[in-house]
Short mmCIF file of C-alpha atoms in Angstrom, two decimals:
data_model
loop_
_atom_site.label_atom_id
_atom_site.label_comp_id
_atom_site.label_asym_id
_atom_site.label_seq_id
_atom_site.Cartn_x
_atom_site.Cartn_y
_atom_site.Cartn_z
CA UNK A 1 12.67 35.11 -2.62
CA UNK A 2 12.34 37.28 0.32
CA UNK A 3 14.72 36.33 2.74
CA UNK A 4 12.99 36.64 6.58
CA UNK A 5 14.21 36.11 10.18
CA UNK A 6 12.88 33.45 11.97
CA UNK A 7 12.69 32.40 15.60
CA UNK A 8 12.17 28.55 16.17
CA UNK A 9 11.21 27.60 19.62
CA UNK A 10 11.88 24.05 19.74
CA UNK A 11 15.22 22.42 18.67
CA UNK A 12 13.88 18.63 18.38
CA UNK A 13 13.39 16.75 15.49
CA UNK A 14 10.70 19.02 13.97
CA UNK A 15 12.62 22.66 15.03
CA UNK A 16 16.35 21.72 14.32
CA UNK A 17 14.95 20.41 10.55
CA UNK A 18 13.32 23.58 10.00
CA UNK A 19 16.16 25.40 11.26
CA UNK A 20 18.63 23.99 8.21
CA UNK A 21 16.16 23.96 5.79
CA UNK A 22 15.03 28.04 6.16
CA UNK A 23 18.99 28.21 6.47
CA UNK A 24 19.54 26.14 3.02
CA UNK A 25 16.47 29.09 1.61
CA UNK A 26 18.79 31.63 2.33
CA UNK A 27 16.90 32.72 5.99
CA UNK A 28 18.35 34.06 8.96
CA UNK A 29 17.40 31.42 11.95
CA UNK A 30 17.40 31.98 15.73
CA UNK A 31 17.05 28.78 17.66
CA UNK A 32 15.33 28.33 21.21
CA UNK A 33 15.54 25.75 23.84
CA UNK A 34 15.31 25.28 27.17
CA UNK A 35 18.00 22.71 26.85
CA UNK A 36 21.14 24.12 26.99
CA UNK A 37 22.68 21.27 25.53
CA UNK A 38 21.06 21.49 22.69
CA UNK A 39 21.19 25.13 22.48
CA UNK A 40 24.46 24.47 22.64
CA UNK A 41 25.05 22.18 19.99
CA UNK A 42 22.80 23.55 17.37
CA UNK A 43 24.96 26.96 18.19
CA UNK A 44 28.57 25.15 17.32
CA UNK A 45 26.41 24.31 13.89
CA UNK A 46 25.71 20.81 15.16
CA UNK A 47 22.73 18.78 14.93
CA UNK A 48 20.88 17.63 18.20
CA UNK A 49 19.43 14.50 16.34
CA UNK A 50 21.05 12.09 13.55
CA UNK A 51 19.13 13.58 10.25
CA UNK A 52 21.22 13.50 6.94
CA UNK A 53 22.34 16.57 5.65
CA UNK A 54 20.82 18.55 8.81
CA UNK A 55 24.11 19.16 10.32
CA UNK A 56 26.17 20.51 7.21
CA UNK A 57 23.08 23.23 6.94
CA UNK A 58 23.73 24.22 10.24
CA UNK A 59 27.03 24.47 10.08
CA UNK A 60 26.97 26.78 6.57
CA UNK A 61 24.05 29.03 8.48
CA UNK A 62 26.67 29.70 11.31
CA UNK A 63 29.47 29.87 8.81
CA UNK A 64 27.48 32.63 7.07
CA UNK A 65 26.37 34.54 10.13
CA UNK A 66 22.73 33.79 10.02
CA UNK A 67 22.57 31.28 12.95
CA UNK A 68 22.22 31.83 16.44
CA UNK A 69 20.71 30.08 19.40
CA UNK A 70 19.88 31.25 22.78
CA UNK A 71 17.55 29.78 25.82
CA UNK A 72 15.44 33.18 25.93
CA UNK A 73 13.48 34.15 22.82
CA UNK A 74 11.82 38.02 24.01
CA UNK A 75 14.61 40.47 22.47
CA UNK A 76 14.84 38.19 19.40
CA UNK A 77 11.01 37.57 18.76
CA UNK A 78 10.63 41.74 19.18
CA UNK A 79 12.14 41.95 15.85
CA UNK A 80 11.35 39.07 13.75
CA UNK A 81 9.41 38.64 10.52
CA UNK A 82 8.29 35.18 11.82
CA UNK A 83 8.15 32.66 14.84
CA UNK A 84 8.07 29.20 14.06
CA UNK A 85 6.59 26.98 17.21
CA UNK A 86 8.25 23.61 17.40
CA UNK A 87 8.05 22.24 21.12
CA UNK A 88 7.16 19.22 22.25
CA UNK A 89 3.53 18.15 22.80
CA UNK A 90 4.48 14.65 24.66
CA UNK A 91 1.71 11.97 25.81
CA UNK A 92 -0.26 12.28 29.27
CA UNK A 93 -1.10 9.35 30.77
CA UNK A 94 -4.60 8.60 29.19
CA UNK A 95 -3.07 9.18 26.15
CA UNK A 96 -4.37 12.80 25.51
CA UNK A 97 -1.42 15.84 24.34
CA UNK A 98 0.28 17.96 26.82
CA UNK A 99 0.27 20.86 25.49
CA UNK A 100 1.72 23.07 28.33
CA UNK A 101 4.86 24.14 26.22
CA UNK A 102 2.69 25.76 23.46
CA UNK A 103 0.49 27.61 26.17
CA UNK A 104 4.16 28.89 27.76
CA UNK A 105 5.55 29.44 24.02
CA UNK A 106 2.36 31.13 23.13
CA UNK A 107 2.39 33.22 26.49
CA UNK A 108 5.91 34.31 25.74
CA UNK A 109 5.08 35.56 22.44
CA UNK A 110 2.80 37.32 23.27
CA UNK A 111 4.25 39.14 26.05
CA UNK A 112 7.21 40.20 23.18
CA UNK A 113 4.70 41.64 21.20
CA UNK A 114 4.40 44.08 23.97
CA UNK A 115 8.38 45.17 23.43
CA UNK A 116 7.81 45.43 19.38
CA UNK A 117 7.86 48.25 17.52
CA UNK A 118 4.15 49.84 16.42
CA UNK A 119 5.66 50.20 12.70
CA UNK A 120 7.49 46.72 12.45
CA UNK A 121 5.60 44.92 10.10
CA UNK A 122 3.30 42.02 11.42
CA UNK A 123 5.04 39.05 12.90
CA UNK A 124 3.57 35.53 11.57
CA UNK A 125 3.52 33.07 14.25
CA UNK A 126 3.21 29.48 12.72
CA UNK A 127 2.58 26.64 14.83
CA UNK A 128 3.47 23.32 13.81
CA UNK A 129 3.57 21.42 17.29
CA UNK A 130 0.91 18.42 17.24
CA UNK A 131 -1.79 19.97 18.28
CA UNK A 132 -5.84 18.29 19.04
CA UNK A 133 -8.33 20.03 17.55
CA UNK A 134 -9.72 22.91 19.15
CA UNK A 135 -5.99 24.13 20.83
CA UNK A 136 -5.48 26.96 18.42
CA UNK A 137 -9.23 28.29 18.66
CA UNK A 138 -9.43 27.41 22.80
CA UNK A 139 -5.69 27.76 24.18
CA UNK A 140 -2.86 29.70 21.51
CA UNK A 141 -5.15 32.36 20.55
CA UNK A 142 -6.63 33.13 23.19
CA UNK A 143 -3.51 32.98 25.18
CA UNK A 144 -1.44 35.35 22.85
CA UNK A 145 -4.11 37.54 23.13
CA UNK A 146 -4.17 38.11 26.66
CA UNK A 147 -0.73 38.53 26.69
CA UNK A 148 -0.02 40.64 23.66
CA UNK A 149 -2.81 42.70 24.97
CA UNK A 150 -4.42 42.84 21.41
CA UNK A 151 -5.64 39.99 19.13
CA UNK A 152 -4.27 38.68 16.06
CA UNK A 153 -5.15 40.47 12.24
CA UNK A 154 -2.99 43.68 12.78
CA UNK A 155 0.44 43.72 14.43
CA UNK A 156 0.69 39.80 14.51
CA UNK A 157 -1.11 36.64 12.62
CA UNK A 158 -1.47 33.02 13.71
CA UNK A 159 -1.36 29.80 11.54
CA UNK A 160 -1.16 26.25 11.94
CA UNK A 161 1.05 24.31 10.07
CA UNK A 162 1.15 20.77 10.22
CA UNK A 163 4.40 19.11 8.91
CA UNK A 164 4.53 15.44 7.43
CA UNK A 165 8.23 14.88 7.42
CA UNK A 166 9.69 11.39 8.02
CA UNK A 167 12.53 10.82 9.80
CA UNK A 168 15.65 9.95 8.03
CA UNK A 169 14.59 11.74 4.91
CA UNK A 170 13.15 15.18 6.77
CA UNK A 171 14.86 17.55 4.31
CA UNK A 172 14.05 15.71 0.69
CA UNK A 173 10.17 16.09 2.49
CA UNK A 174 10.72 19.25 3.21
CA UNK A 175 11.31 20.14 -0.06
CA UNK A 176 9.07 18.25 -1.82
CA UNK A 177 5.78 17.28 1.05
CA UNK A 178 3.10 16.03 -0.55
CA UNK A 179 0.55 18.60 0.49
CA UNK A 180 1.22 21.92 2.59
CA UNK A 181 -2.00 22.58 4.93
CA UNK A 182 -2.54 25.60 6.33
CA UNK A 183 -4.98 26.06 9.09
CA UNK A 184 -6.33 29.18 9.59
CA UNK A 185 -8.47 31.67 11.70
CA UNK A 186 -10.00 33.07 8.36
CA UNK A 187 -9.10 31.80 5.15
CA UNK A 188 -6.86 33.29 3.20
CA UNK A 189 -5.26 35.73 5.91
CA UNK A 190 -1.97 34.15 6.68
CA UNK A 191 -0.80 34.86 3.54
CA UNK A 192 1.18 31.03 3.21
CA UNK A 193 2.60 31.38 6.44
CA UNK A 194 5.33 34.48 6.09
CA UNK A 195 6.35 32.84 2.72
CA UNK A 196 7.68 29.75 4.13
CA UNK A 197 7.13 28.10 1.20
CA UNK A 198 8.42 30.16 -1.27
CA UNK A 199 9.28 28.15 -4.37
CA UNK A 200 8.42 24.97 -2.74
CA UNK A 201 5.82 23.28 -5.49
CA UNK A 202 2.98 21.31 -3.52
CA UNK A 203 -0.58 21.26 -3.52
CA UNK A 204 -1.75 24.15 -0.87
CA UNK A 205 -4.81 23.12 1.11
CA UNK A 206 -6.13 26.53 3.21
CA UNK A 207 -8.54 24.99 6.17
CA UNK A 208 -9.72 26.03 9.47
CA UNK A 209 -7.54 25.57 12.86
CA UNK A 210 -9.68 22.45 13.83
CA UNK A 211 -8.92 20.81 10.77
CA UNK A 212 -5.14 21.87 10.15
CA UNK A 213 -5.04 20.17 13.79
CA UNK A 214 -6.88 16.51 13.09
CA UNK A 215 -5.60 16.13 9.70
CA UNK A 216 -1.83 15.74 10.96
CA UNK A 217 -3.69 13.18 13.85
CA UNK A 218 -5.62 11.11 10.53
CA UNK A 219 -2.65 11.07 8.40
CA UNK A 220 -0.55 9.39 11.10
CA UNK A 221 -3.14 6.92 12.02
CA UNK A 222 -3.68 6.18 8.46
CA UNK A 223 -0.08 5.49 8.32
CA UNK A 224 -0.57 3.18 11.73
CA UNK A 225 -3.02 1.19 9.74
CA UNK A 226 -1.13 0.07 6.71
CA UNK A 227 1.71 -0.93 9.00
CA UNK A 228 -1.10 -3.28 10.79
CA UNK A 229 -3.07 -4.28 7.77
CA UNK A 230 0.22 -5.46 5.78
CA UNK A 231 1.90 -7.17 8.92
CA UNK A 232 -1.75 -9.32 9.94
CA UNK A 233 -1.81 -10.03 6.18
CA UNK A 234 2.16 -11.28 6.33
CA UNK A 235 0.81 -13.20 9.54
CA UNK A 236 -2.27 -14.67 7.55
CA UNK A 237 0.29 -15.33 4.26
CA UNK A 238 2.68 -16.97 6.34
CA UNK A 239 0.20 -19.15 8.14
CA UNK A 240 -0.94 -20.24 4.65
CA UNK A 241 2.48 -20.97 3.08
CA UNK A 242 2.09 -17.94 0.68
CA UNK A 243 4.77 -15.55 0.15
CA UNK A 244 2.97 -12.14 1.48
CA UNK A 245 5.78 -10.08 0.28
CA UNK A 246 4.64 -11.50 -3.52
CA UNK A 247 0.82 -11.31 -2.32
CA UNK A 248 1.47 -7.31 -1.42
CA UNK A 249 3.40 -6.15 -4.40
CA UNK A 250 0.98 -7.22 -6.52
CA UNK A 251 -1.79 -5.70 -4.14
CA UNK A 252 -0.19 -2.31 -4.53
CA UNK A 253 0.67 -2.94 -8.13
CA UNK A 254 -2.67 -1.72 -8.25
CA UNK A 255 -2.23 2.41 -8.24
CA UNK A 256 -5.63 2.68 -9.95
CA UNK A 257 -7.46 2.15 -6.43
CA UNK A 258 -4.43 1.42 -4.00
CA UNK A 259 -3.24 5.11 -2.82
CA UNK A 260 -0.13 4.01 -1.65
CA UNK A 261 2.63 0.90 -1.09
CA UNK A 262 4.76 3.07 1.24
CA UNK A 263 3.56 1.26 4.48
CA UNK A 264 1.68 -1.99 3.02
CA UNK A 265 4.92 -4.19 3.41
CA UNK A 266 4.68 -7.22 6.00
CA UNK A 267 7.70 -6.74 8.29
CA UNK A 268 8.42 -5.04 11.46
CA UNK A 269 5.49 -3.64 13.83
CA UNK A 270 5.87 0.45 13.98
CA UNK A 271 7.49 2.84 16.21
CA UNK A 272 8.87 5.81 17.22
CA UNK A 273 7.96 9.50 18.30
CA UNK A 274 4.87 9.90 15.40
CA UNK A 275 2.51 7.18 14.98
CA UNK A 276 2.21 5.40 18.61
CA UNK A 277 1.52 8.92 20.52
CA UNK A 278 -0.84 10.07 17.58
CA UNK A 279 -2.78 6.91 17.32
CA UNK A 280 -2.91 6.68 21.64
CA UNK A 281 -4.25 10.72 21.25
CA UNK A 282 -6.56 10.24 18.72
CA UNK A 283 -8.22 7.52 21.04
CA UNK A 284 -8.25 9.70 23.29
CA UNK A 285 -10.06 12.04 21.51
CA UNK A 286 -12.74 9.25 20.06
CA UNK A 287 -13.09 8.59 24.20
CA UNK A 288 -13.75 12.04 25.06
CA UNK A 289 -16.44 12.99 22.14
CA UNK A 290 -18.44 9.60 22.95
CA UNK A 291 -17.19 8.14 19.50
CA UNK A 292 -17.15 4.45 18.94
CA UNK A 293 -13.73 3.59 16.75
CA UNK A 294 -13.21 -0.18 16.78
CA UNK A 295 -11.09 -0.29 13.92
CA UNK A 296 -8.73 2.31 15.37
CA UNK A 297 -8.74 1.17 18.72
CA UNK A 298 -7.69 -2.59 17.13
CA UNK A 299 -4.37 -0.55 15.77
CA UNK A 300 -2.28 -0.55 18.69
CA UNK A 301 -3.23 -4.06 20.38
CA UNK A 302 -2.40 -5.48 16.63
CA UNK A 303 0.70 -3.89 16.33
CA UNK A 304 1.82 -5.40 20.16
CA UNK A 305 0.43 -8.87 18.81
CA UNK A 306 2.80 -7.97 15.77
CA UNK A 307 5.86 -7.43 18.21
CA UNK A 308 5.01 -10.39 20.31
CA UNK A 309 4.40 -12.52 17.19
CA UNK A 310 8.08 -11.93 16.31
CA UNK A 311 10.27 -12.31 19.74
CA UNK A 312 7.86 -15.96 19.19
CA UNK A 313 9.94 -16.79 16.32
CA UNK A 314 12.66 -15.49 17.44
CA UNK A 315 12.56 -18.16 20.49
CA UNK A 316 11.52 -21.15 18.26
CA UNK A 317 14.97 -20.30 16.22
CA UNK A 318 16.77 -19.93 19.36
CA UNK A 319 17.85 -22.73 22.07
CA UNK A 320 17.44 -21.28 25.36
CA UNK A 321 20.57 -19.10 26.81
CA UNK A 322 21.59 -18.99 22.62
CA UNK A 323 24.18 -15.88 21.79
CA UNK A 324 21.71 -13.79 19.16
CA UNK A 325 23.24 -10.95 16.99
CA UNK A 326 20.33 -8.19 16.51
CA UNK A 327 21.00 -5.96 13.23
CA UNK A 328 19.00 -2.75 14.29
CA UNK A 329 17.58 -0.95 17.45
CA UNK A 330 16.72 2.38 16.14
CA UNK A 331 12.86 2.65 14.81
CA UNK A 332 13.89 2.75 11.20
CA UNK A 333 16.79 3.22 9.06
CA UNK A 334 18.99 6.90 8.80
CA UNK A 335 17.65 7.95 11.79
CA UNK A 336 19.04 7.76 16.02
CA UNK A 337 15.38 8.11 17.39
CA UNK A 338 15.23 4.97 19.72
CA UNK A 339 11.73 6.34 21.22
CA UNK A 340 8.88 3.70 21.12
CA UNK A 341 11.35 1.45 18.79
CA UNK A 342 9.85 -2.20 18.58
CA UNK A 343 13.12 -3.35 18.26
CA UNK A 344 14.06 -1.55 21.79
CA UNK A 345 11.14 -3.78 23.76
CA UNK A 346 12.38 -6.85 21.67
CA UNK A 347 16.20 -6.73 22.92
CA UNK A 348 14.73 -6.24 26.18
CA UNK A 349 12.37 -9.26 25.64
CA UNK A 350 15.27 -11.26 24.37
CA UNK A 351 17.42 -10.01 27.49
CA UNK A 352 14.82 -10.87 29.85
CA UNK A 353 14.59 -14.54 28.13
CA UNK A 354 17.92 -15.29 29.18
CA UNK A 355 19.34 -14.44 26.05
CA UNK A 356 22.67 -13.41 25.27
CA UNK A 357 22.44 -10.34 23.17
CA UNK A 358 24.53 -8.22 20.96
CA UNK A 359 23.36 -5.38 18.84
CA UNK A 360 24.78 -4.23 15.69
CA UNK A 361 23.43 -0.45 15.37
CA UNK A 362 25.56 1.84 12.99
CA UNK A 363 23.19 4.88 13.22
CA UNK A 364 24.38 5.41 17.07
CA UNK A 365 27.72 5.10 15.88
CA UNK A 366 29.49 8.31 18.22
CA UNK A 367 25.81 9.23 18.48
CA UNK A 368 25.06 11.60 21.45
CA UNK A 369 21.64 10.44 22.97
CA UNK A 370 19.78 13.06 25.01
CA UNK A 371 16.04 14.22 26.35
CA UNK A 372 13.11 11.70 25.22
CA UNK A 373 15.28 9.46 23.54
CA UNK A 374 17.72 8.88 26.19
CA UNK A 375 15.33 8.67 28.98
CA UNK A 376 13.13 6.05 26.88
CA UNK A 377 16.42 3.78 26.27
CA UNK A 378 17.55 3.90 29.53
CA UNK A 379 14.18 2.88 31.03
CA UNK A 380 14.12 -0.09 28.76
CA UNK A 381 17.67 -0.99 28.48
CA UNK A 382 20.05 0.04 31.15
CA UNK A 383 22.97 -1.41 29.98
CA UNK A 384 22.83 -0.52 26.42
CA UNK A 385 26.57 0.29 26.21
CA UNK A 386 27.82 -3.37 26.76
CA UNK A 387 24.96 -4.86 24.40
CA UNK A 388 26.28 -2.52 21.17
CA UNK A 389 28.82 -4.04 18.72
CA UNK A 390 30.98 -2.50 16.04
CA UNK A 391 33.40 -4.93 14.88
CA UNK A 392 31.14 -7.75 13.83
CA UNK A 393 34.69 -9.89 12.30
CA UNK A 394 36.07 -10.29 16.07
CA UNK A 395 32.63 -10.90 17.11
CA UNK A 396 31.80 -14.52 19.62
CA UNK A 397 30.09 -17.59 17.86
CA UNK A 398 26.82 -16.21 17.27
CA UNK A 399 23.74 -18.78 17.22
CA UNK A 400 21.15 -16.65 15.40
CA UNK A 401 21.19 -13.53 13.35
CA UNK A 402 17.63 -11.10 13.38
CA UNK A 403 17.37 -8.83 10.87
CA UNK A 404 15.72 -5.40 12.64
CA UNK A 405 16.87 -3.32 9.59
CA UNK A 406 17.95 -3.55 5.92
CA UNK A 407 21.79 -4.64 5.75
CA UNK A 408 23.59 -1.86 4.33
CA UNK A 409 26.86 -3.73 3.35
CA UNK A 410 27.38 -7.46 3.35
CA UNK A 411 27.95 -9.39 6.42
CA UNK A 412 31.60 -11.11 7.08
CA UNK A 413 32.62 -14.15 6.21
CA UNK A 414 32.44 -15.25 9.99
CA UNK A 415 28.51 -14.25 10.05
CA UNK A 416 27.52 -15.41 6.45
CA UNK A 417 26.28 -19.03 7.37
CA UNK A 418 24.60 -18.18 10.78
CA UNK A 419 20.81 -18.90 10.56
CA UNK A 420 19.39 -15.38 10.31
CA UNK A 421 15.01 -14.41 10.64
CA UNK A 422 14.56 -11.53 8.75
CA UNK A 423 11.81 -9.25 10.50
CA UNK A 424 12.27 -6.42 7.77
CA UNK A 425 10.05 -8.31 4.85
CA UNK A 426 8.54 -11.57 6.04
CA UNK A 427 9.36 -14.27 4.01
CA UNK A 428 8.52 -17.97 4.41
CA UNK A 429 12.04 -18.95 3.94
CA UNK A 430 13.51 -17.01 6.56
CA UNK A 431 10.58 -17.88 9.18
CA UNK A 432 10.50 -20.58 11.95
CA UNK A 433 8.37 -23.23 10.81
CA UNK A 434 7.10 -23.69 14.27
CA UNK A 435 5.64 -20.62 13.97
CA UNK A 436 3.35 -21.11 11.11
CA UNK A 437 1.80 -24.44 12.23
CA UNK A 438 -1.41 -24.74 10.19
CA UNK A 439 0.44 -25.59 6.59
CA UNK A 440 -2.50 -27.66 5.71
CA UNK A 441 -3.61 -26.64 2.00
CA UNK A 442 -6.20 -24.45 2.43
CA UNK A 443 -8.69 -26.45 0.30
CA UNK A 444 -7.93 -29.31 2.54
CA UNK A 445 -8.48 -27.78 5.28
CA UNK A 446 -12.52 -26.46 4.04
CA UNK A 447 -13.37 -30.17 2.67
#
């Protein structure tokens, strides 16, 4: 393997994952932010964001000398083999991308093309910021060019690179991604992206810009819609007095014609930085090319009916002013992202109801929130400090346990026979019966 320097604007989720993987390659990484704090943390060999295993990469980078960070990317981008474009592309107000840090990252790229050597070989500049179709062809290229004062094909090359990594299991993904797309001006000239990929073995799909871009937009929405599908099907089940979680496993039993059981498990409505801003832009996009999308545009509202469904239950379990312990308040296991987390507007919910509320989160545990995720949090729930629990043995009478996440050790004694609603797999057993009124057989009910 060939071992490259790379320049990663972006130290989020996406950039500081990158970062310790091309580190664990062999690479040599530069890291760029305009956060200082992060810069500052992913330069002590630190990681920004709670991923597993992302911070002992960083740390054996810097240990070895091939880490750095910095807030200014010019002298470092001058000599590089490759610049990998991670920054933020956060939601506008109708729900379309900003994309105003690519068209800055992509400006100052190409104005450091002007300080590199004529001889040094070409410099590969992948993008892998979410992206709607049409911003590589309309906005990065032509905004590189201007600034480079030359277009791409001889001193530099652009490619778009959507990534399809999950949260809380980023770097087995990384290693192992079910597909790698790579979008393209012309096919075939990128070359694999600088050799990112070297030795990773996954189907390669070679594709134009516009489609690199919407794939990464259908993929997530896809996603979106097995979430909804299996959680109105765990409504329906539960309505019916069937067990959905036994009416599902047999459904994707079925691998012949079923493509996936991943996301078709009734349980909690979904969150996070991925799926709610990709399905909200790709509505956007059916809105501004005239496109009639019922079935997408059905995803969101069902997934709030979802949320609402559950704080329901919740209140039939509850008498009013109850003490309710809440296992979970990050958007899924292994991972400290609290943006868009259902169980976020459902403590606040439960707050507002004159609840009191404790929450049992160990993946904040000496976790340093900051940027999206902080700001989201603190707009939701101010007082998050007080409501967070670690010693769950010296804990107050609780009235009612909900589950938000999977238990990863057994509860104490003091908690064991506490009535407990289990929002991670819907079962009838651990659901209100309030809630599911219309137990009538089904056959009774048609005669």
């Amino acid at each position: 393997m060939i071992m490259a320097s790379v320049v990663i604007f972006g130290l989020g989720y996406v950039g500081v994952t990158a970062a310790a993987c091309l580190l664990r390659q062999g690479h040599s990484v530069v890291g760029i932010d305009v956060s200082q704090e992060k810069v500052d943390l992913v330069g002590a060999g630190h990681s920004p964001v709670r991923e597993p295993g992302v911070s002992e990469l960083l740390a054996q980078g810097l240990a070895d000398g091939r880490l750095r960070t910095d807030t200014t990317a010019a002298s470092y981008v001058a000599t590089a083999d490759i610049a990998l474009i991670a920054v933020g592309t956060p939601s506008k107000r109708g729900g379309g991308l900003n994309t105003d840090f690519v068209h800055d990252v992509a400006r100052q790229i190409g104005l450091a093309m002007r300080l590199r050597a004529k001889q040094a070989p070409p410099l590969q500049c992948v993008f892998r910021s979410t992206l709607p179709p049409g911003t590589m062809d309309n906005i990065v290229v032509p905004t590189l060019t201007a600034a480079a004062g030359e277009g791409p094909g001889s001193r530099y090359e652009v490619c778009f690179n959507p990534e399809f990594l999950r949260e809380g299991t980023a770097i087995d993904d990384y290693f192992a991604p079910p597909v790698i797309v790579f979008g393209e001006r012309t096919k075939g000239v990128t070359g694999g992206c600088g050799g990112l990929y070297e030795g990773v073995d996954a189907p390669r799909m070679e594709v134009s810009f516009s489609e690199a871009e919407f794939i990464k937009f259908v993929n997530n929405s896809f996603h979106a819609i097995k979430v909804v599908f299996a959680n109105e099907v765990g409504r329906l089940c539960l309505g019916l007095n069937v067990d959905p979680q036994t009416v599902m496993s047999t459904v994707v039993a079925d691998k012949k014609l079923n493509l996936s059981p991943y996301y078709l498990r009734p349980g909690g409505a979904f969150g996070g930085s991925c799926l709610p801003k990709d399905m909200r832009a790709l509505l956007s996009l059916a809105r501004l090319s005239g496109s009639r999308v019922p079935v997408l545009e059905s995803i969101i509202p069902s997934n709030e009916t979802h949320k609402e469904y559950i704080v329901r239950a919740i209140i039939a379990a509850a008498r009013p002013g109850a003490h309710i312990l809440q296992i979970g308040l990050t958007f899924k296991p292994s991972t400290d992202d609290l943006r868009e987390s259902p169980l976020v507007d459902q403590a606040q919910t439960l707050i507002e109801e004159g609840y009191r509320l404790s929450i049992y989160e160990p993946e904040l545990a000496g976790a340093s929130l900051m940027g999206a995720n902080l700001s989201f949090v603190q707009s939701k729930l101010a007082d998050l400090a007080d409501l967070l629990v670690t010693d769950l043995e010296g804990l107050d009478p609780v009235d009612l346990i909900v589950l938000g996440k999977p238990l990863t050790a057994a509860l104490p004694d003091n908690l064991h026979d506490v009535p407990k609603i289990d929002t991670v797999r819907l079962r009838p057993s651990h659901w209100p019966v309030t809630v599911r009124p219309n137990l009538v057989p089904f056959a009774e009910r048609q005669s």
